[in-house]
Amino acid sequence: MARADTLARARDLDRPELAYLVRFPAAAGMVDAELTWAEITRDTAWVTDRLRGHGLTAGQRALLTSSGFEGFWCHSVIGALRELKVTYGIAEAMGWDHRRTSVFHRELDPHAVIGLTAETLEGLSGTADLGEMFRTTPVVLARPAAVPVLRAAGVSAFLLAPVGPALALECPERSGAHVNAAEWRVGARDGELFLAAGEGRASRLPETPLGLPGRMETGRCGCGSDDPRVSFADSPSSPRS
């Protein structure tokens, strides 16, 4: 049977609603949560709008750095890039794979680099000038610990961070990283962030202190979004770097 026929038949098969079992660190230890295919579809639509706001469009190229265990948000980013018809390459977010990031960045000449970590930057710094490498990349979305390193090198980096099972993504206004208010309830108490599933989320998650130093901003952003925005304290316990 031809591969196309096999894929066509596979699409007709029933599949469970559950897509992922997500395990994430919280203040009280590791927490497990479920993620359905319907939720991934909605998350993908939200990320698509966020990336479109950064000017990503058909025909451009992007480099995504992530790890396999981050599939709960990476899946939505990949879906958004496909929806936007942006060609992408993927490198491991761990420092030991920094050479793949370097090669893909050179060969793809990407419009956007998404998910850079401090570990990757540490590996790259031994072989490249970070400012020279990323300063001309139009969109650089990096993890909390990587953002100050990039900005110190003259790179106009935006913030991207997992917030428990949610994803925070900064817009061009640079007023904090947006979290999808239709899906999540995020807040800060005593200087630390907490998260709960929104009312429309089938995969329930009660209010969960995340143990992440940070603060939250509400009100309409200059980009027009009413989603809340989070900022992270400069702390080694901030989200995965």
JSON list of C-alpha atoms in Angstrom, two decimals, residues 19 58 91 123 133 158 174 191 197 200 230:
[
{"chain": "A", "resi": 19, "resn": "ALA", "atom": "CA", "xyz": [-3.05, 13.74, 23.21]},
{"chain": "A", "resi": 58, "resn": "ALA", "atom": "CA", "xyz": [4.51, 32.27, 4.00]},
{"chain": "A", "resi": 91, "resn": "ALA", "atom": "CA", "xyz": [17.53, 21.74, 17.05]},
{"chain": "A", "resi": 123, "resn": "GLY", "atom": "CA", "xyz": [27.72, 26.48, 23.82]},
{"chain": "A", "resi": 133, "resn": "MET", "atom": "CA", "xyz": [25.06, 35.77, 14.84]},
{"chain": "A", "resi": 158, "resn": "PHE", "atom": "CA", "xyz": [11.61, 38.70, 22.89]},
{"chain": "A", "resi": 174, "resn": "ARG", "atom": "CA", "xyz": [7.77, 44.14, 24.77]},
{"chain": "A", "resi": 191, "resn": "GLY", "atom": "CA", "xyz": [5.86, 37.49, 43.98]},
{"chain": "A", "resi": 197, "resn": "ALA", "atom": "CA", "xyz": [-7.04, 25.77, 33.63]},
{"chain": "A", "resi": 200, "resn": "GLY", "atom": "CA", "xyz": [-13.38, 25.83, 28.72]},
{"chain": "A", "resi": 230, "resn": "VAL", "atom": "CA", "xyz": [3.86, 37.77, 32.71]}
]
